[in-house]
mmCIF file of N, CA, C and O in Angstrom:
data_model
loop_
_atom_site.group_PDB
_atom_site.id
_atom_site.type_symbol
_atom_site.label_atom_id
_atom_site.label_comp_id
_atom_site.label_asym_id
_atom_site.label_seq_id
_atom_site.Cartn_x
_atom_site.Cartn_y
_atom_site.Cartn_z
ATOM 1 N N MET A 109 70.599 58.270 6.743
ATOM 2 C CA MET A 109 69.871 57.151 6.531
ATOM 3 C C MET A 109 69.001 57.124 7.720
ATOM 4 O O MET A 109 69.219 57.453 8.818
ATOM 5 N N ASP A 110 67.649 56.745 7.117
ATOM 6 C CA ASP A 110 66.527 56.592 8.076
ATOM 7 C C ASP A 110 66.807 55.087 8.712
ATOM 8 O O ASP A 110 66.335 54.310 8.018
ATOM 9 N N ASN A 111 66.781 55.225 9.800
ATOM 10 C CA ASN A 111 66.633 53.940 10.810
ATOM 11 C C ASN A 111 65.309 53.427 11.213
ATOM 12 O O ASN A 111 65.285 52.387 11.936
ATOM 13 N N GLU A 112 64.419 54.386 11.152
ATOM 14 C CA GLU A 112 63.066 53.846 11.794
ATOM 15 C C GLU A 112 62.243 52.907 11.128
ATOM 16 O O GLU A 112 62.607 52.521 9.772
ATOM 17 N N SER A 113 61.801 52.099 11.801
ATOM 18 C CA SER A 113 61.205 50.674 11.199
ATOM 19 C C SER A 113 59.858 50.540 11.594
ATOM 20 O O SER A 113 59.350 51.169 12.583
ATOM 21 N N PHE A 114 59.141 49.873 10.986
ATOM 22 C CA PHE A 114 57.678 49.407 11.387
ATOM 23 C C PHE A 114 57.366 48.009 11.232
ATOM 24 O O PHE A 114 58.021 47.322 10.431
ATOM 25 N N THR A 115 56.816 47.347 12.381
ATOM 26 C CA THR A 115 56.573 46.081 12.666
ATOM 27 C C THR A 115 55.092 45.702 12.736
ATOM 28 O O THR A 115 54.513 46.542 13.438
ATOM 29 N N CYS A 116 54.477 44.726 12.288
ATOM 30 C CA CYS A 116 53.184 44.336 12.373
ATOM 31 C C CYS A 116 53.078 42.936 12.302
ATOM 32 O O CYS A 116 53.711 42.126 11.348
ATOM 33 N N THR A 117 52.453 42.160 13.031
ATOM 34 C CA THR A 117 52.597 40.817 13.379
ATOM 35 C C THR A 117 50.866 40.479 13.384
ATOM 36 O O THR A 117 50.197 41.122 13.943
ATOM 37 N N LEU A 118 50.422 39.596 12.471
ATOM 38 C CA LEU A 118 49.071 39.262 12.357
ATOM 39 C C LEU A 118 49.059 37.483 12.291
ATOM 40 O O LEU A 118 50.115 36.953 12.056
ATOM 41 N N SER A 119 47.991 37.012 12.820
ATOM 42 C CA SER A 119 47.508 35.653 12.583
ATOM 43 C C SER A 119 46.259 35.118 11.946
ATOM 44 O O SER A 119 45.499 36.219 11.610
ATOM 45 N N SER A 120 46.489 33.923 11.031
ATOM 46 C CA SER A 120 45.372 33.812 10.342
ATOM 47 C C SER A 120 44.978 32.388 10.439
ATOM 48 O O SER A 120 46.067 31.437 10.457
ATOM 49 N N GLY A 121 43.552 32.100 10.658
ATOM 50 C CA GLY A 121 43.417 30.468 10.630
ATOM 51 C C GLY A 121 43.788 29.738 9.396
ATOM 52 O O GLY A 121 43.740 30.429 8.178
ATOM 53 N N THR A 122 43.938 28.534 9.426
ATOM 54 C CA THR A 122 44.266 27.753 8.275
ATOM 55 C C THR A 122 43.190 27.402 7.354
ATOM 56 O O THR A 122 42.070 26.906 7.899
ATOM 57 N N ASN A 123 43.266 27.697 6.108
ATOM 58 C CA ASN A 123 42.271 27.032 4.948
ATOM 59 C C ASN A 123 42.578 26.099 4.262
ATOM 60 O O ASN A 123 43.665 25.948 3.600
ATOM 61 N N ILE A 124 41.672 25.309 4.449
ATOM 62 C CA ILE A 124 41.958 23.941 3.543
ATOM 63 C C ILE A 124 40.876 23.862 2.306
ATOM 64 O O ILE A 124 39.676 23.776 3.081
ATOM 65 N N ALA A 125 41.246 23.532 1.154
ATOM 66 C CA ALA A 125 40.499 23.439 0.079
ATOM 67 C C ALA A 125 39.968 22.080 0.011
ATOM 68 O O ALA A 125 40.675 21.202 -0.271
ATOM 69 N N CYS A 126 38.822 21.934 -0.074
ATOM 70 C CA CYS A 126 38.104 20.460 -0.090
ATOM 71 C C CYS A 126 37.862 20.115 -1.681
ATOM 72 O O CYS A 126 38.091 19.146 -2.133
ATOM 73 N N MET A 127 37.247 20.877 -2.557
ATOM 74 C CA MET A 127 37.119 21.034 -3.903
ATOM 75 C C MET A 127 37.368 22.530 -4.348
ATOM 76 O O MET A 127 36.853 23.557 -3.984
ATOM 77 N N LYS A 128 38.545 22.555 -4.972
ATOM 78 C CA LYS A 128 39.036 23.430 -5.506
ATOM 79 C C LYS A 128 38.828 23.903 -6.823
ATOM 80 O O LYS A 128 38.279 23.145 -7.680
ATOM 81 N N TYR A 129 38.744 25.410 -7.159
ATOM 82 C CA TYR A 129 38.198 25.789 -8.441
ATOM 83 C C TYR A 129 39.517 25.609 -9.388
ATOM 84 O O TYR A 129 40.306 25.003 -9.181
ATOM 85 N N TRP A 130 38.965 25.223 -10.648
ATOM 86 C CA TRP A 130 39.719 25.146 -11.828
ATOM 87 C C TRP A 130 40.212 26.157 -12.661
ATOM 88 O O TRP A 130 40.118 25.794 -13.823
ATOM 89 N N GLY A 131 40.440 27.194 -12.413
ATOM 90 C CA GLY A 131 40.722 28.183 -13.321
ATOM 91 C C GLY A 131 40.410 29.727 -12.824
ATOM 92 O O GLY A 131 39.641 29.817 -12.018
ATOM 93 N N LYS A 132 40.863 30.620 -13.879
ATOM 94 C CA LYS A 132 40.239 31.959 -13.300
ATOM 95 C C LYS A 132 39.374 32.500 -14.519
ATOM 96 O O LYS A 132 39.653 32.510 -15.768
ATOM 97 N N LYS A 133 38.291 33.131 -13.915
ATOM 98 C CA LYS A 133 37.387 33.984 -14.667
ATOM 99 C C LYS A 133 38.240 35.348 -15.412
ATOM 100 O O LYS A 133 38.200 35.835 -16.534
ATOM 101 N N SER A 134 39.033 35.886 -14.115
ATOM 102 C CA SER A 134 39.647 36.888 -14.510
ATOM 103 C C SER A 134 40.933 37.086 -13.733
ATOM 104 O O SER A 134 40.855 36.883 -12.642
ATOM 105 N N VAL A 135 41.834 37.067 -14.674
ATOM 106 C CA VAL A 135 43.417 37.039 -13.821
ATOM 107 C C VAL A 135 43.586 38.334 -13.347
ATOM 108 O O VAL A 135 44.094 38.432 -12.150
ATOM 109 N N LYS A 136 43.158 39.358 -13.645
ATOM 110 C CA LYS A 136 43.508 40.661 -13.383
ATOM 111 C C LYS A 136 42.812 40.833 -11.976
ATOM 112 O O LYS A 136 43.172 41.311 -10.945
ATOM 113 N N LEU A 137 41.337 40.607 -11.844
ATOM 114 C CA LEU A 137 40.648 40.339 -10.756
ATOM 115 C C LEU A 137 40.971 39.209 -9.638
ATOM 116 O O LEU A 137 40.426 39.391 -8.503
ATOM 117 N N ASN A 138 41.434 38.121 -10.283
ATOM 118 C CA ASN A 138 41.967 36.982 -9.488
ATOM 119 C C ASN A 138 40.453 36.317 -8.924
ATOM 120 O O ASN A 138 40.376 35.952 -7.962
ATOM 121 N N THR A 139 39.596 36.232 -9.895
ATOM 122 C CA THR A 139 38.130 35.750 -9.586
ATOM 123 C C THR A 139 38.279 34.289 -10.241
ATOM 124 O O THR A 139 38.761 34.286 -11.577
ATOM 125 N N PRO A 140 37.475 33.260 -9.673
ATOM 126 C CA PRO A 140 37.384 31.974 -10.110
ATOM 127 C C PRO A 140 36.568 31.668 -11.209
ATOM 128 O O PRO A 140 35.547 32.583 -11.250
ATOM 129 N N ILE A 141 36.956 30.620 -12.211
ATOM 130 C CA ILE A 141 35.783 30.311 -13.092
ATOM 131 C C ILE A 141 34.496 29.585 -12.571
ATOM 132 O O ILE A 141 33.297 29.607 -13.127
ATOM 133 N N ASN A 142 34.860 28.940 -11.387
ATOM 134 C CA ASN A 142 33.591 28.123 -10.605
ATOM 135 C C ASN A 142 33.857 28.180 -9.220
ATOM 136 O O ASN A 142 35.248 28.574 -8.577
ATOM 137 N N SER A 143 32.986 27.687 -8.487
ATOM 138 C CA SER A 143 32.964 27.944 -7.022
ATOM 139 C C SER A 143 33.766 26.804 -6.290
ATOM 140 O O SER A 143 34.355 25.655 -7.228
ATOM 141 N N SER A 144 33.957 26.864 -4.964
ATOM 142 C CA SER A 144 35.208 25.810 -4.528
ATOM 143 C C SER A 144 34.205 25.760 -2.906
ATOM 144 O O SER A 144 33.605 26.455 -2.717
ATOM 145 N N VAL A 145 34.832 24.665 -2.276
ATOM 146 C CA VAL A 145 34.372 24.557 -1.206
ATOM 147 C C VAL A 145 35.906 24.386 -0.191
ATOM 148 O O VAL A 145 36.684 23.697 -0.483
ATOM 149 N N SER A 146 35.782 25.242 1.212
ATOM 150 C CA SER A 146 36.901 25.101 1.808
ATOM 151 C C SER A 146 36.506 25.299 3.311
ATOM 152 O O SER A 146 35.364 25.523 3.666
ATOM 153 N N VAL A 147 37.390 24.623 4.305
ATOM 154 C CA VAL A 147 37.193 24.717 5.444
ATOM 155 C C VAL A 147 38.351 25.415 6.260
ATOM 156 O O VAL A 147 39.370 25.486 6.003
ATOM 157 N N THR A 148 37.820 26.733 7.105
ATOM 158 C CA THR A 148 38.748 27.330 7.859
ATOM 159 C C THR A 148 38.785 27.122 9.334
ATOM 160 O O THR A 148 37.988 26.950 9.978
ATOM 161 N N LEU A 149 40.032 26.713 9.840
ATOM 162 C CA LEU A 149 40.231 26.017 11.002
ATOM 163 C C LEU A 149 40.362 27.104 12.250
ATOM 164 O O LEU A 149 40.526 28.102 11.783
ATOM 165 N N ASP A 150 39.657 26.754 13.346
ATOM 166 C CA ASP A 150 39.911 27.884 14.354
ATOM 167 C C ASP A 150 41.170 28.266 14.606
ATOM 168 O O ASP A 150 41.934 27.175 14.768
ATOM 169 N N GLN A 151 41.435 29.500 15.003
ATOM 170 C CA GLN A 151 42.907 29.579 15.529
ATOM 171 C C GLN A 151 43.401 29.071 16.526
ATOM 172 O O GLN A 151 44.677 28.912 16.646
ATOM 173 N N GLU A 152 42.669 28.656 17.320
ATOM 174 C CA GLU A 152 42.995 27.787 18.675
ATOM 175 C C GLU A 152 43.468 26.301 18.263
ATOM 176 O O GLU A 152 44.188 25.982 18.993
ATOM 177 N N ASP A 153 43.073 25.931 17.109
ATOM 178 C CA ASP A 153 43.345 24.465 16.674
ATOM 179 C C ASP A 153 44.863 24.792 15.858
ATOM 180 O O ASP A 153 45.720 23.821 15.973
ATOM 181 N N LEU A 154 44.785 25.886 14.919
ATOM 182 C CA LEU A 154 45.855 25.572 13.789
ATOM 183 C C LEU A 154 45.979 27.100 13.222
ATOM 184 O O LEU A 154 44.830 27.698 13.057
ATOM 185 N N LYS A 155 46.974 27.901 13.394
ATOM 186 C CA LYS A 155 47.318 29.020 12.763
ATOM 187 C C LYS A 155 48.483 29.152 12.217
ATOM 188 O O LYS A 155 49.454 28.520 12.349
ATOM 189 N N THR A 156 48.608 30.127 11.183
ATOM 190 C CA THR A 156 49.846 30.969 10.884
ATOM 191 C C THR A 156 50.208 32.120 11.123
ATOM 192 O O THR A 156 49.186 33.042 11.629
ATOM 193 N N VAL A 157 51.447 32.577 11.732
ATOM 194 C CA VAL A 157 51.593 33.850 12.460
ATOM 195 C C VAL A 157 52.536 34.491 11.271
ATOM 196 O O VAL A 157 53.590 33.926 10.976
ATOM 197 N N THR A 158 52.398 35.660 11.080
ATOM 198 C CA THR A 158 53.402 36.511 10.055
ATOM 199 C C THR A 158 53.770 37.657 10.729
ATOM 200 O O THR A 158 52.937 38.410 11.145
ATOM 201 N N THR A 159 55.223 38.071 10.704
ATOM 202 C CA THR A 159 55.265 39.355 10.930
ATOM 203 C C THR A 159 56.128 39.949 9.924
ATOM 204 O O THR A 159 57.294 39.493 8.973
ATOM 205 N N VAL A 160 55.857 41.271 9.582
ATOM 206 C CA VAL A 160 56.570 42.064 8.689
ATOM 207 C C VAL A 160 57.401 43.041 9.397
ATOM 208 O O VAL A 160 56.898 43.796 10.154
ATOM 209 N N VAL A 161 58.524 43.295 8.645
ATOM 210 C CA VAL A 161 59.169 44.617 9.463
ATOM 211 C C VAL A 161 59.968 45.330 8.105
ATOM 212 O O VAL A 161 60.340 44.945 7.087
ATOM 213 N N ALA A 162 59.289 46.730 8.108
ATOM 214 C CA ALA A 162 59.622 47.649 6.910
ATOM 215 C C ALA A 162 60.692 48.600 7.569
ATOM 216 O O ALA A 162 60.424 49.388 8.548
ATOM 217 N N SER A 163 61.390 49.013 6.503
ATOM 218 C CA SER A 163 62.375 50.312 6.840
ATOM 219 C C SER A 163 63.012 50.514 5.494
ATOM 220 O O SER A 163 63.522 49.812 4.552
ATOM 221 N N LYS A 164 63.033 52.007 5.292
ATOM 222 C CA LYS A 164 63.841 52.636 4.063
ATOM 223 C C LYS A 164 65.139 52.087 4.250
ATOM 224 O O LYS A 164 65.940 52.219 3.279
ATOM 225 N N SER A 165 65.791 51.926 5.522
ATOM 226 C CA SER A 165 67.346 51.488 5.577
ATOM 227 C C SER A 165 67.527 50.219 5.075
ATOM 228 O O SER A 165 68.737 49.916 4.888
ATOM 229 N N PHE A 166 66.692 49.424 4.867
ATOM 230 C CA PHE A 166 66.806 47.979 4.308
ATOM 231 C C PHE A 166 67.588 47.742 2.978
ATOM 232 O O PHE A 166 67.022 48.544 2.348
ATOM 233 N N GLU A 167 68.307 47.247 2.889
ATOM 234 C CA GLU A 167 68.928 47.127 1.681
ATOM 235 C C GLU A 167 68.428 46.152 0.619
ATOM 236 O O GLU A 167 68.719 46.326 -0.668
ATOM 237 N N LYS A 168 67.591 45.306 1.137
ATOM 238 C CA LYS A 168 67.118 44.233 0.069
ATOM 239 C C LYS A 168 65.857 43.764 0.844
ATOM 240 O O LYS A 168 65.860 43.567 2.000
ATOM 241 N N ASP A 169 65.053 42.935 0.155
ATOM 242 C CA ASP A 169 63.871 42.267 1.068
ATOM 243 C C ASP A 169 64.151 40.767 1.205
ATOM 244 O O ASP A 169 65.188 40.123 0.423
ATOM 245 N N ARG A 170 63.852 40.181 2.314
ATOM 246 C CA ARG A 170 64.382 39.214 2.792
ATOM 247 C C ARG A 170 63.066 38.310 3.484
ATOM 248 O O ARG A 170 62.281 39.155 3.836
ATOM 249 N N LEU A 171 63.077 36.900 3.536
ATOM 250 C CA LEU A 171 62.109 36.291 3.974
ATOM 251 C C LEU A 171 62.439 35.051 4.849
ATOM 252 O O LEU A 171 63.556 34.377 4.267
ATOM 253 N N TRP A 172 62.001 34.908 5.981
ATOM 254 C CA TRP A 172 62.276 33.750 6.782
ATOM 255 C C TRP A 172 61.275 32.938 7.116
ATOM 256 O O TRP A 172 60.137 33.474 7.127
ATOM 257 N N LEU A 173 61.158 31.606 6.711
ATOM 258 C CA LEU A 173 60.290 30.803 7.166
ATOM 259 C C LEU A 173 60.791 29.679 8.301
ATOM 260 O O LEU A 173 61.737 29.291 7.828
ATOM 261 N N ASN A 174 60.002 29.745 9.191
ATOM 262 C CA ASN A 174 60.309 28.686 10.285
ATOM 263 C C ASN A 174 61.870 29.027 10.906
ATOM 264 O O ASN A 174 62.482 28.012 11.004
ATOM 265 N N GLY A 175 62.273 30.156 10.956
ATOM 266 C CA GLY A 175 63.555 30.589 11.158
ATOM 267 C C GLY A 175 64.546 30.367 10.086
ATOM 268 O O GLY A 175 65.872 30.937 10.760
ATOM 269 N N VAL A 176 64.169 30.127 9.134
ATOM 270 C CA VAL A 176 65.428 29.944 8.145
ATOM 271 C C VAL A 176 65.234 30.435 7.126
ATOM 272 O O VAL A 176 64.103 30.863 6.352
ATOM 273 N N GLU A 177 66.360 31.582 6.570
ATOM 274 C CA GLU A 177 66.335 32.671 5.783
ATOM 275 C C GLU A 177 65.934 31.888 4.257
ATOM 276 O O GLU A 177 66.804 30.973 3.819
ATOM 277 N N GLU A 178 65.152 32.237 3.345
ATOM 278 C CA GLU A 178 64.657 31.542 1.876
ATOM 279 C C GLU A 178 65.178 32.462 0.736
ATOM 280 O O GLU A 178 65.332 33.773 1.083
ATOM 281 N N ASP A 179 65.797 31.835 -0.213
ATOM 282 C CA ASP A 179 66.225 32.743 -1.292
ATOM 283 C C ASP A 179 64.946 33.282 -2.094
ATOM 284 O O ASP A 179 64.314 32.331 -2.620
ATOM 285 N N VAL A 180 65.007 34.618 -2.265
ATOM 286 C CA VAL A 180 63.719 34.927 -2.808
ATOM 287 C C VAL A 180 64.407 35.602 -3.929
ATOM 288 O O VAL A 180 63.229 36.497 -4.681
ATOM 289 N N THR A 181 65.254 35.711 -4.199
ATOM 290 C CA THR A 181 65.657 36.357 -5.553
ATOM 291 C C THR A 181 65.043 36.392 -6.848
ATOM 292 O O THR A 181 64.967 37.461 -7.694
ATOM 293 N N ASN A 182 64.579 34.962 -7.242
ATOM 294 C CA ASN A 182 63.690 34.960 -8.213
ATOM 295 C C ASN A 182 62.324 34.541 -8.174
ATOM 296 O O ASN A 182 61.781 33.991 -9.018
ATOM 297 N N SER A 183 61.972 34.886 -7.181
ATOM 298 C CA SER A 183 60.451 34.604 -6.547
ATOM 299 C C SER A 183 59.611 35.709 -7.358
ATOM 300 O O SER A 183 59.650 36.780 -6.362
ATOM 301 N N LYS A 184 58.913 35.626 -8.234
ATOM 302 C CA LYS A 184 57.597 36.401 -8.773
ATOM 303 C C LYS A 184 56.687 36.606 -7.821
ATOM 304 O O LYS A 184 56.247 37.711 -7.496
ATOM 305 N N ARG A 185 56.113 35.666 -7.184
ATOM 306 C CA ARG A 185 55.150 35.816 -6.301
ATOM 307 C C ARG A 185 55.561 36.506 -4.875
ATOM 308 O O ARG A 185 54.720 37.271 -4.508
ATOM 309 N N PHE A 186 56.737 36.334 -4.473
ATOM 310 C CA PHE A 186 57.053 37.023 -3.253
ATOM 311 C C PHE A 186 57.281 38.622 -3.644
ATOM 312 O O PHE A 186 56.674 39.526 -2.974
ATOM 313 N N LYS A 187 57.941 38.925 -4.714
ATOM 314 C CA LYS A 187 58.134 40.112 -5.495
ATOM 315 C C LYS A 187 56.989 41.007 -5.584
ATOM 316 O O LYS A 187 56.695 41.895 -5.124
ATOM 317 N N ALA A 188 55.941 40.096 -5.950
ATOM 318 C CA ALA A 188 54.549 40.985 -6.353
ATOM 319 C C ALA A 188 53.782 41.110 -4.864
ATOM 320 O O ALA A 188 53.159 42.359 -4.746
ATOM 321 N N CYS A 189 53.874 40.213 -3.874
ATOM 322 C CA CYS A 189 53.408 40.664 -2.680
ATOM 323 C C CYS A 189 54.153 41.829 -2.073
ATOM 324 O O CYS A 189 53.392 42.628 -1.441
ATOM 325 N N VAL A 190 55.177 42.019 -2.023
ATOM 326 C CA VAL A 190 56.118 42.902 -1.444
ATOM 327 C C VAL A 190 55.889 44.310 -2.234
ATOM 328 O O VAL A 190 55.523 45.363 -1.520
ATOM 329 N N GLU A 191 55.730 44.214 -3.324
ATOM 330 C CA GLU A 191 55.471 45.496 -4.300
ATOM 331 C C GLU A 191 53.757 46.174 -3.918
ATOM 332 O O GLU A 191 53.677 46.968 -3.503
ATOM 333 N N GLY A 192 52.990 44.898 -3.692
ATOM 334 C CA GLY A 192 51.635 45.289 -3.190
ATOM 335 C C GLY A 192 51.492 45.891 -1.809
ATOM 336 O O GLY A 192 50.967 47.035 -1.746
ATOM 337 N N ILE A 193 52.434 45.294 -0.932
ATOM 338 C CA ILE A 193 52.691 46.219 0.351
ATOM 339 C C ILE A 193 53.396 47.325 0.302
ATOM 340 O O ILE A 193 52.713 48.558 0.778
ATOM 341 N N ARG A 194 54.204 47.631 -0.734
ATOM 342 C CA ARG A 194 54.731 48.929 -0.811
ATOM 343 C C ARG A 194 53.841 49.908 -1.340
ATOM 344 O O ARG A 194 53.787 51.146 -1.054
ATOM 345 N N ASN A 195 52.894 49.437 -2.360
ATOM 346 C CA ASN A 195 51.886 50.265 -2.994
ATOM 347 C C ASN A 195 50.919 50.956 -1.752
ATOM 348 O O ASN A 195 50.492 52.016 -1.822
ATOM 349 N N MET A 196 50.591 49.782 -1.125
ATOM 350 C CA MET A 196 49.634 50.411 0.121
ATOM 351 C C MET A 196 50.209 51.462 0.880
ATOM 352 O O MET A 196 49.795 52.247 1.372
ATOM 353 N N GLY A 197 51.625 51.340 1.109
ATOM 354 C CA GLY A 197 52.122 51.964 2.157
ATOM 355 C C GLY A 197 52.765 53.510 1.531
ATOM 356 O O GLY A 197 53.168 54.254 2.086
ATOM 357 N N GLY A 198 52.519 53.532 0.266
ATOM 358 C CA GLY A 198 52.698 55.026 -0.532
ATOM 359 C C GLY A 198 53.981 55.025 -0.750
ATOM 360 O O GLY A 198 54.693 56.396 -0.878
ATOM 361 N N GLU A 199 54.853 54.015 -0.870
ATOM 362 C CA GLU A 199 56.344 54.042 -1.132
ATOM 363 C C GLU A 199 56.634 54.731 -2.573
ATOM 364 O O GLU A 199 55.951 54.198 -3.352
#
């Protein structure tokens, strides 16, 4: 079993939608039907921090939010995100 792991931590400024778009022009490309207006806060004021750890030895995908493990067994959105990361990594 391969116990090697990869860890990556990123931070992102918080984005607040002031006027949100009302649908998608293309679901495949995830493009909006109309424009929107949003504000991104400076990371000194408010940010999110995300850490990803990947290893072939992990038995399942897991997610923690604010230190609490979440049940992601039926989350299509989470699974799509993880699959996208795997595809970028060449798994």
